[in-house]
Short mmCIF file of C-alpha atoms in Angstrom, two decimals:
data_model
loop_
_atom_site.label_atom_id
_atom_site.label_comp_id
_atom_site.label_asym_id
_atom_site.label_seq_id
_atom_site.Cartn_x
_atom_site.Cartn_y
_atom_site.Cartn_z
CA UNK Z 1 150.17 201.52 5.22
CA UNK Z 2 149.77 198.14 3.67
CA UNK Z 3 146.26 197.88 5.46
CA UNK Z 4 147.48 198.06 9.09
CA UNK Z 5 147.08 200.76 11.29
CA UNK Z 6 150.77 201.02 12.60
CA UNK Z 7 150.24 205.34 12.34
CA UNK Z 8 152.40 207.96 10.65
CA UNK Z 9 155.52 209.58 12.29
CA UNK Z 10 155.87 213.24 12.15
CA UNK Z 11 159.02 214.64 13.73
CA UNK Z 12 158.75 218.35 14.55
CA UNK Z 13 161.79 220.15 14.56
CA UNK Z 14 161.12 223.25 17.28
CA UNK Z 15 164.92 224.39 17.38
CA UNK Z 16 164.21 227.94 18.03
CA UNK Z 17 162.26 226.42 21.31
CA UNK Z 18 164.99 223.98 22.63
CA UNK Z 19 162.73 221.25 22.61
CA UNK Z 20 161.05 217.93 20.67
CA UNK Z 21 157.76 217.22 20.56
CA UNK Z 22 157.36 213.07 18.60
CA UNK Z 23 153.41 212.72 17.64
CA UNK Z 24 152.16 209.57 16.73
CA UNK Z 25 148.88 209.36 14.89
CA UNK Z 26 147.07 205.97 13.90
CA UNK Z 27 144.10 203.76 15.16
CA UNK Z 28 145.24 205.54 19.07
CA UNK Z 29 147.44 207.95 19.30
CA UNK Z 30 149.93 209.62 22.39
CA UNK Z 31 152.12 212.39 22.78
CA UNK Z 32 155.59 212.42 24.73
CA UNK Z 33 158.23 215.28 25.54
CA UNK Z 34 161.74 213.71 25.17
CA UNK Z 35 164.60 215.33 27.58
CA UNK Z 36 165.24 218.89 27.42
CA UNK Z 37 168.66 220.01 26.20
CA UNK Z 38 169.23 223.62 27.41
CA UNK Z 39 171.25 225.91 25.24
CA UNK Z 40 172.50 222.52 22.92
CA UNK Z 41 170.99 223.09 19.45
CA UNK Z 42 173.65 221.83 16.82
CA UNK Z 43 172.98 222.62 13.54
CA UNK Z 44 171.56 219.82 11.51
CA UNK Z 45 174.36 217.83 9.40
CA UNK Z 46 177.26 219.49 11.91
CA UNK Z 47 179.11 217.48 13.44
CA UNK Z 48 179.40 217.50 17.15
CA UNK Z 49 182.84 217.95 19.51
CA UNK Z 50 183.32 215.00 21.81
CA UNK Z 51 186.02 213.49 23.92
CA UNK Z 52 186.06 210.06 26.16
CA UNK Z 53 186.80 210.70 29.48
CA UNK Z 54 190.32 209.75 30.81
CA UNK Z 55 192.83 209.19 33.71
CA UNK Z 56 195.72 211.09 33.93
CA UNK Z 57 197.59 212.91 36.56
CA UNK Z 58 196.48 216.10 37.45
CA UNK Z 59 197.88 219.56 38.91
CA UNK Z 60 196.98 223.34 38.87
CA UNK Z 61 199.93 225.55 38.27
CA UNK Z 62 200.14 229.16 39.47
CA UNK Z 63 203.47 230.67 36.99
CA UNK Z 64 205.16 233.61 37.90
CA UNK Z 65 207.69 235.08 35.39
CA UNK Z 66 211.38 235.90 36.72
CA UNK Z 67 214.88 236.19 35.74
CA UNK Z 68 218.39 234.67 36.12
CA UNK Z 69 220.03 236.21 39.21
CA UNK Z 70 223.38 235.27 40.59
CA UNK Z 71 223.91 234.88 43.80
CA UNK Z 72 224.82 237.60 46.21
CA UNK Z 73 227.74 236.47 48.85
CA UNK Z 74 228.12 239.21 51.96
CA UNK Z 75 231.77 238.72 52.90
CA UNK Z 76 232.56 240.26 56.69
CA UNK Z 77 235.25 240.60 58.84
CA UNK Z 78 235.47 238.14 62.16
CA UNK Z 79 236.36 240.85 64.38
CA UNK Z 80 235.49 244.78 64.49
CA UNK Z 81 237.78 247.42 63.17
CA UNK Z 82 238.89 249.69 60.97
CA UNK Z 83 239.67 249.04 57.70
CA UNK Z 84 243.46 249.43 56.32
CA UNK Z 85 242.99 249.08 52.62
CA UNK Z 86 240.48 247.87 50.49
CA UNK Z 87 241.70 246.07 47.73
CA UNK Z 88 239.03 245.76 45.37
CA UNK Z 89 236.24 248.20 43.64
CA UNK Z 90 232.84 247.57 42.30
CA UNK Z 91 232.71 245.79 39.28
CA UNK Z 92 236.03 244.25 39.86
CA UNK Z 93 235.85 240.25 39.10
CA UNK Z 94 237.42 238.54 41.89
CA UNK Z 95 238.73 234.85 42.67
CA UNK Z 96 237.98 232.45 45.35
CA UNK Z 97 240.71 232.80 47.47
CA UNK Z 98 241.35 236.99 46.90
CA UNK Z 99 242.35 238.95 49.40
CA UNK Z 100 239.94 241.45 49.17
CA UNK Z 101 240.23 244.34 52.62
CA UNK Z 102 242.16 244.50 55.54
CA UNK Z 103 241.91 246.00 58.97
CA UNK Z 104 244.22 248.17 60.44
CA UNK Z 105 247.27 245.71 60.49
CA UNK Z 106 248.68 244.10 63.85
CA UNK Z 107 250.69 241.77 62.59
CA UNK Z 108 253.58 244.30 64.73
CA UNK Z 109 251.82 242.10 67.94
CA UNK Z 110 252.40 238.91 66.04
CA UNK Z 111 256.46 240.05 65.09
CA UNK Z 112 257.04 240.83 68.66
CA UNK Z 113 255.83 237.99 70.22
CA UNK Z 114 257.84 235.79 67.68
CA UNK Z 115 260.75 237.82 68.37
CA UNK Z 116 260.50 237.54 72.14
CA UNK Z 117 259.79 233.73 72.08
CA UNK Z 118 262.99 233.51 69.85
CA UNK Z 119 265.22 235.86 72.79
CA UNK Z 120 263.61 233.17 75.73
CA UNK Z 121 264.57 229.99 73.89
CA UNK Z 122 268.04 231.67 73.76
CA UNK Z 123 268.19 232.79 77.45
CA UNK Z 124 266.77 229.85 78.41
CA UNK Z 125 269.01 227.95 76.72
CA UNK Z 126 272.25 229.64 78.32
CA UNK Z 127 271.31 229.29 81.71
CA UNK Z 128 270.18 225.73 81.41
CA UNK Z 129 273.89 225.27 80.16
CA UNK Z 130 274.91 227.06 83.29
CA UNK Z 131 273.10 224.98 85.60
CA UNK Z 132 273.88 221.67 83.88
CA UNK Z 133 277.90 222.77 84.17
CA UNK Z 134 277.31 223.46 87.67
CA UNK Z 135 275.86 219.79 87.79
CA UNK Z 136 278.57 218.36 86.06
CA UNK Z 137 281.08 220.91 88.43
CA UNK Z 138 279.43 219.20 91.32
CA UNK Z 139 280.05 215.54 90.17
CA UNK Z 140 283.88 216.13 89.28
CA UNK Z 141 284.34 217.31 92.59
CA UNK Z 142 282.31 214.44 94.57
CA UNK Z 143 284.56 212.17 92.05
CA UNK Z 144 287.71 213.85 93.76
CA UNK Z 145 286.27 213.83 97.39
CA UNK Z 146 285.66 210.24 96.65
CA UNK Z 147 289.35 209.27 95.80
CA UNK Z 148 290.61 211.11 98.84
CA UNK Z 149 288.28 209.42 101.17
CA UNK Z 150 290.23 205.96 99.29
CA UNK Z 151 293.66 207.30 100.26
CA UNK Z 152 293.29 208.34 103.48
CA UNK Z 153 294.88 206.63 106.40
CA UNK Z 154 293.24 208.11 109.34
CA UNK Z 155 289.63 207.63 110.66
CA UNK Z 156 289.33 210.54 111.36
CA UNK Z 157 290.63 211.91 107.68
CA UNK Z 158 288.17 209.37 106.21
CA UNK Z 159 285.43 210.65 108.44
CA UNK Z 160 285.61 214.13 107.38
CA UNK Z 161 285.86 213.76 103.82
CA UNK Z 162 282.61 211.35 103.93
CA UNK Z 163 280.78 214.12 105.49
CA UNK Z 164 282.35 216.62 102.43
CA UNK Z 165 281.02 213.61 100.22
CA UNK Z 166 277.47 213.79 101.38
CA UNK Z 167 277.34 217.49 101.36
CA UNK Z 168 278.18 217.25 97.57
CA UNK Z 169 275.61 214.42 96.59
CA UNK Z 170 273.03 217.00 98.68
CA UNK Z 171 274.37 220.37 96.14
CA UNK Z 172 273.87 217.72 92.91
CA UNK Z 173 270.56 216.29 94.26
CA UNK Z 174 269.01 220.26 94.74
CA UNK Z 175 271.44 221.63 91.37
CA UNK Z 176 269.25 218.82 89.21
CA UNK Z 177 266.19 219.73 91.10
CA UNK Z 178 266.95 223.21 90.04
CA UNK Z 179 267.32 222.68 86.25
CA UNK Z 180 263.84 220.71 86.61
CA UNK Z 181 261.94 223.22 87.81
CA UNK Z 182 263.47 225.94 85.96
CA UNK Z 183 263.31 223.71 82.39
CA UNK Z 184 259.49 223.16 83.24
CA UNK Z 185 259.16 227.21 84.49
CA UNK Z 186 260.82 227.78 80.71
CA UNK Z 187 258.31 225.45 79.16
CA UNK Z 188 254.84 226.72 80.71
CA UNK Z 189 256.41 230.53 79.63
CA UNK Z 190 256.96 228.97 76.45
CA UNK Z 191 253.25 227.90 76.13
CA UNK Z 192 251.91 231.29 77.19
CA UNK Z 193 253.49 232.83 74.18
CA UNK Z 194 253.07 230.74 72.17
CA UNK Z 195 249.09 230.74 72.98
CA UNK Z 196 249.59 234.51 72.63
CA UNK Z 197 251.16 233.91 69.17
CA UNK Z 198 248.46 231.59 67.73
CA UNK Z 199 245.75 234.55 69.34
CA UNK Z 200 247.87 237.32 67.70
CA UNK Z 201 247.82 235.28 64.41
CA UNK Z 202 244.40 234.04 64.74
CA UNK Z 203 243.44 238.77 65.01
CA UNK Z 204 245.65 239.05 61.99
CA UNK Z 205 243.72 236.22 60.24
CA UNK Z 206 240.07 238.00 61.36
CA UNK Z 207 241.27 241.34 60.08
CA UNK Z 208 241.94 239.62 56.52
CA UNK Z 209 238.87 239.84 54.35
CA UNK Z 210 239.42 236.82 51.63
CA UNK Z 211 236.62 235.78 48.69
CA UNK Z 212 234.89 232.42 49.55
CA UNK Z 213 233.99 232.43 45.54
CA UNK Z 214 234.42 233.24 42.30
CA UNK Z 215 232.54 236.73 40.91
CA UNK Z 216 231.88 240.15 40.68
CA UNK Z 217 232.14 243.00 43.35
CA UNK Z 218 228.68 244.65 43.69
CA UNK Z 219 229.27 246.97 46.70
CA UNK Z 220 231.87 247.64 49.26
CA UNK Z 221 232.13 249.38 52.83
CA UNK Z 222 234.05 252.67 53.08
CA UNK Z 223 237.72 252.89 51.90
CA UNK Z 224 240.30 253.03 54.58
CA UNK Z 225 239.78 254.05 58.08
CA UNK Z 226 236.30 253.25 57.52
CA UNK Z 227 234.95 251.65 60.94
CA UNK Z 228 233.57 248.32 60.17
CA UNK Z 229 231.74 245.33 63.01
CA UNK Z 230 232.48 242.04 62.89
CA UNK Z 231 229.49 239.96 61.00
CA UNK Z 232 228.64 242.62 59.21
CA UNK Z 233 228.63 242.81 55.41
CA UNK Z 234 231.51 244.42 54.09
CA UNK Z 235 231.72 243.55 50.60
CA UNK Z 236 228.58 241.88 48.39
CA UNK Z 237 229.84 239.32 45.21
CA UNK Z 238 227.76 238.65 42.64
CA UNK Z 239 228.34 234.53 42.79
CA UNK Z 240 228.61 233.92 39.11
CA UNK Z 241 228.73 230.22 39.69
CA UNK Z 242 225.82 230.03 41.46
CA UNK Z 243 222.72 231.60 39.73
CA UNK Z 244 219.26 231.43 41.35
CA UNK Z 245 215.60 232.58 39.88
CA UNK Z 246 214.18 235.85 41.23
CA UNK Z 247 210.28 236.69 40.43
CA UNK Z 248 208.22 239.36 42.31
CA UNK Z 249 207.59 238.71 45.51
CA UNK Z 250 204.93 235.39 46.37
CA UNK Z 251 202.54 235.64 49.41
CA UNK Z 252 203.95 232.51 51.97
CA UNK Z 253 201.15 231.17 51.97
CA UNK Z 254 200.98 230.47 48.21
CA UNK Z 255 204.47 228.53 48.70
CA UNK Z 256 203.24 227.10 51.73
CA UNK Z 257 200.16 225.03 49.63
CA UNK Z 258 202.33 224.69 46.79
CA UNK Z 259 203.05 220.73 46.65
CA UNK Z 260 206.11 221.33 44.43
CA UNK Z 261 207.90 224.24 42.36
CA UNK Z 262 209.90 224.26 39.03
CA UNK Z 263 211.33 226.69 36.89
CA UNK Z 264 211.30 226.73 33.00
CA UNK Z 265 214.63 228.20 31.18
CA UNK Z 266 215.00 228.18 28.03
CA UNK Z 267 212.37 225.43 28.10
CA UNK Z 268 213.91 222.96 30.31
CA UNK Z 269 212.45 222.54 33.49
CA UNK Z 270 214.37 222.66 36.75
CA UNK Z 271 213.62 221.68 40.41
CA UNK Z 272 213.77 224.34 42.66
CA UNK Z 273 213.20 225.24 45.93
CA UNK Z 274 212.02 228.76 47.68
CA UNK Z 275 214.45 230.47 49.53
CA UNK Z 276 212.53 231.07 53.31
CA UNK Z 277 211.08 234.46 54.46
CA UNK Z 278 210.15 235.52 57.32
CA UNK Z 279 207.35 238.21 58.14
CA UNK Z 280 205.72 239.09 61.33
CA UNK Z 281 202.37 239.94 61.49
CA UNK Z 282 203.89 243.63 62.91
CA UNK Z 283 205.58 244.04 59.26
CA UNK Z 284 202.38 242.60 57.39
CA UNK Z 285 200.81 245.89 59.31
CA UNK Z 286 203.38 247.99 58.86
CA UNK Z 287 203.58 247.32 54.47
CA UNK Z 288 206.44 245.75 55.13
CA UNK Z 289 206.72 243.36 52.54
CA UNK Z 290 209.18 242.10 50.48
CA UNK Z 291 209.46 243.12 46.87
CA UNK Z 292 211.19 239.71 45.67
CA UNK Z 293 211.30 235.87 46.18
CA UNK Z 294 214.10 234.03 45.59
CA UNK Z 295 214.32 230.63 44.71
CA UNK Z 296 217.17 228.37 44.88
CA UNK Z 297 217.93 225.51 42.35
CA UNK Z 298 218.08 222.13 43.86
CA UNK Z 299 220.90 220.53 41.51
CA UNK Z 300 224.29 222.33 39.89
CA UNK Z 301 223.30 223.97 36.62
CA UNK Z 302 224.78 226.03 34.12
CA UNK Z 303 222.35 228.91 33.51
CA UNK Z 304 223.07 232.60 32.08
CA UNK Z 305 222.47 235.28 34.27
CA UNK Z 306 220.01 237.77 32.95
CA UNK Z 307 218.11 234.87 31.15
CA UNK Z 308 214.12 234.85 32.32
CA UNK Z 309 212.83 232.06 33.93
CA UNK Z 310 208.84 230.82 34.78
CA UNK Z 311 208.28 229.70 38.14
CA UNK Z 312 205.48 227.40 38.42
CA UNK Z 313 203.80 225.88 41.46
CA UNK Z 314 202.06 222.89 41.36
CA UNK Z 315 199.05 222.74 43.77
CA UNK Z 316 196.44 220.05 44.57
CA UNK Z 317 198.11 217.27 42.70
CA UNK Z 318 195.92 214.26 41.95
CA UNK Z 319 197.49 210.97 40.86
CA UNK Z 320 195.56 209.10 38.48
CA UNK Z 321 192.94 211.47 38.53
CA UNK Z 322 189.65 211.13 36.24
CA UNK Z 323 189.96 213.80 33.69
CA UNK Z 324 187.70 215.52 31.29
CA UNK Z 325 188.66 219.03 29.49
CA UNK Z 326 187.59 222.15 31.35
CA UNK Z 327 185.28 223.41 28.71
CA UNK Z 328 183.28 219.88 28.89
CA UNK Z 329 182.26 221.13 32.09
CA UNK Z 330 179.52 223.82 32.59
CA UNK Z 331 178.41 225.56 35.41
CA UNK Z 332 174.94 225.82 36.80
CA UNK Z 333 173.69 227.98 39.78
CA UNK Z 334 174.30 225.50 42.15
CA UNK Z 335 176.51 222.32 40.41
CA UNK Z 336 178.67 221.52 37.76
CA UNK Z 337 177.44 219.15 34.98
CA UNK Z 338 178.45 217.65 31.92
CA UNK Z 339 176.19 216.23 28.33
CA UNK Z 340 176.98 212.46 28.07
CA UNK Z 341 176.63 211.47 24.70
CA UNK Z 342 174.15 208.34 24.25
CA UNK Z 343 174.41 207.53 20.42
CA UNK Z 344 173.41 211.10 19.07
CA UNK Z 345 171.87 212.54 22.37
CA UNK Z 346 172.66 214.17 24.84
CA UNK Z 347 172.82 213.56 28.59
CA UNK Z 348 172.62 216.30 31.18
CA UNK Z 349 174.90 214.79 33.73
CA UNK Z 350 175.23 216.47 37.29
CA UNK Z 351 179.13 215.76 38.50
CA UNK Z 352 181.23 216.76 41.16
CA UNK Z 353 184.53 218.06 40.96
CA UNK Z 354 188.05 218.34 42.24
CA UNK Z 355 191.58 219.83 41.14
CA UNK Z 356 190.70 222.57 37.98
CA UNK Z 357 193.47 223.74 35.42
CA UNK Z 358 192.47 225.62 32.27
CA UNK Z 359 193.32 222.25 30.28
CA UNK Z 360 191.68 219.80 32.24
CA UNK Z 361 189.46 219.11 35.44
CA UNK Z 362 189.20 216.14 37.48
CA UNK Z 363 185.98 214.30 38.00
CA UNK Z 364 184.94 212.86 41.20
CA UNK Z 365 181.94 211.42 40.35
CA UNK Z 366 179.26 211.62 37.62
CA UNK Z 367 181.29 209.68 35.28
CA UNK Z 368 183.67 206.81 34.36
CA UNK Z 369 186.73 206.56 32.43
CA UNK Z 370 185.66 205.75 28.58
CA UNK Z 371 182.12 207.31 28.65
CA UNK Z 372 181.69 210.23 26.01
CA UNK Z 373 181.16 213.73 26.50
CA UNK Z 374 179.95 216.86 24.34
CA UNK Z 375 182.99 219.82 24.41
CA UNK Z 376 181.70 223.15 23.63
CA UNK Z 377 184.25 224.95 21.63
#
């Protein structure tokens, strides 16, 4: 061309080969294999999928689907006993407050001891009129001794009557002493029953069975005469005020690695937190695993029971994290790579990986945030 040898350029095309051969012909001439794209032949004039590589924060989710579930209150009795009447049935809604069983009554114990404390206070209080009229008995007559000791003209007369004088001041001295003792002996009596009241009260009180919320009666013990232990259930309520998220049951070590849980109702999302179980390697052996989890929300909300819910736990959460979708990403036998994109070719770049979602996966190193990269649809 134009008298110089500069050559002619012949591109071969060898797409069913996945490969380019460039030839170069002229006064010398080379050949040269440019960089092999394996599996990457786009059809010429198509364009090709690419996204820049970004930051973002980053977490895999695990979701488990579950449903609105109030929550179940077991109500017991303090003390052991049998129970008297049951006041409620299943299905029955019930108020905070509700008296809902009794044990066999002994409120009798409580009505005596009243009654006797109410007889003492009365005897007590007659004979410590008694006493203080002896007192007062005493006194007149040491008054009277004292005026005849004034009036009388003989020593001897005078002498007598002081001795009758002393006598007296020694009957008003021990009569006072007396009332003392026996006011304080009335007192400390006094206290016993009463201590026996507030006990006899305090058994009437333990055989009362009262709702500590508002609900619905799922199961109760047997009806009267039923023999029930203290701390043990006796009724269940269905909290309506309180719901909670049940799913199938979740291995504890799944929770455990979990950095953070939510549920999703009705499309709002709600922290949460996993109620805690419990299971010895003996029950793990045994098959004895539970058939629910339960999980507990961490603020007051208004939710329907019976609504389902998505619990999802958040694992491996990277802040900031280098991002690229997941099906940029490809998989070889022993690394992960991606196909930078320089102008119209492609890269093959080997990169190493960290948290993985079915959206996106984070990219340790390999790449930078902006660069380019070929996603396979």
């Amino acid at each position: 061309m134009r008298g110089q040898c500069f050559g002619k350029k012949i591109v071969a095309l060898l797409l069913t080969a996945g490969f380019v051969f460039v030839s170069l012909t002229g006064c010398g001439s080379s050949s040269e294999q440019v960089e092999e794209i394996p599996e990457l032949i786009d059809p010429v004039g198509v364009d090709v999928d690419t996204v820049k590589v970004k930051k973002m924060n980053l977490s895999s989710v695990n979701s488990y689907q579950g449903e609105i579930v109030p929550e179940l209150e077991g109500v017991s009795f303090m003390s052991s006993g049998n129970i008297g009447a049951m006041k409620v049935s299943v299905g029955d809604k019930v108020k905070k407050g509700q008296l809902l069983a009794t044990l066999t009554s002994v409120d009798s114990g409580v009505k005596q001891l009243q009654k006797q404390i109410k007889e003492i206070r009365e005897t007590n209080k007659d004979a410590n009129v008694i006493s203080q009229s002896d007192i007062e008995r005493f006194q007149e007559e040491l008054s009277q001794l004292q005026k005849q000791r004034k009036a009388a003209r003989t020593k001897k007369e005078r002498k007598g009557l002081q001795a009758q004088i002393l006598e007296k001041q020694e009957d008003i001295k021990l009569a006072k002493l007396r009332l003392s003792q026996q006011k304080e002996q009335q007192a400390l009596e006094l206290k016993h029953l009463r201590e026996d009241l507030e006990d006899a009260k305090s058994q009437t009180k333990e055989s009362k069975l009262i709702s500590p919320v508002n609900g619905e009666v799922i199961t109760t013990a047997g009806g009267p005469g039923y023999m029930v232990q203290g701390g043990v259930t006796a009724v269940n309520i269905a909290n309506m005020d309180k719901p909670r998220v049940r799913t199938d049951y979740i291995d504890s070590s799944k929770l455990g690695k979990a950095s953070s849980y939510v549920a999703i109702v009705n499309g709002k999302q709600y922290k949460v937190k996993a109620e805690e179980q419990e299971i010895s390697p003996f029950d793990i052996e045994l098959g004895n695993i539970p058939t629910n989890t339960w999980f507990d929300f961490e603020d007051e909300v208004k939710l329907r029971v019976g609504d389902s819910a998505t619990i999802e736990l958040y694992n491996d959460t990277a802040s900031d994290a280098l991002v690229v979708p997941s099906n940029a990403v490809f998989r070889g036998k022993s690394d992960r790579y991606v196909y930078l994109m320089e102008g119209n070719n492609k890269k093959k770049i080997t990169v190493t990986v960290g948290t993985v979602t079915d959206a996106y996966t984070q990219i340790l190193t390999g790449v930078k945030e902006g660069d380019v990269v070929y996603v396979q649809s």
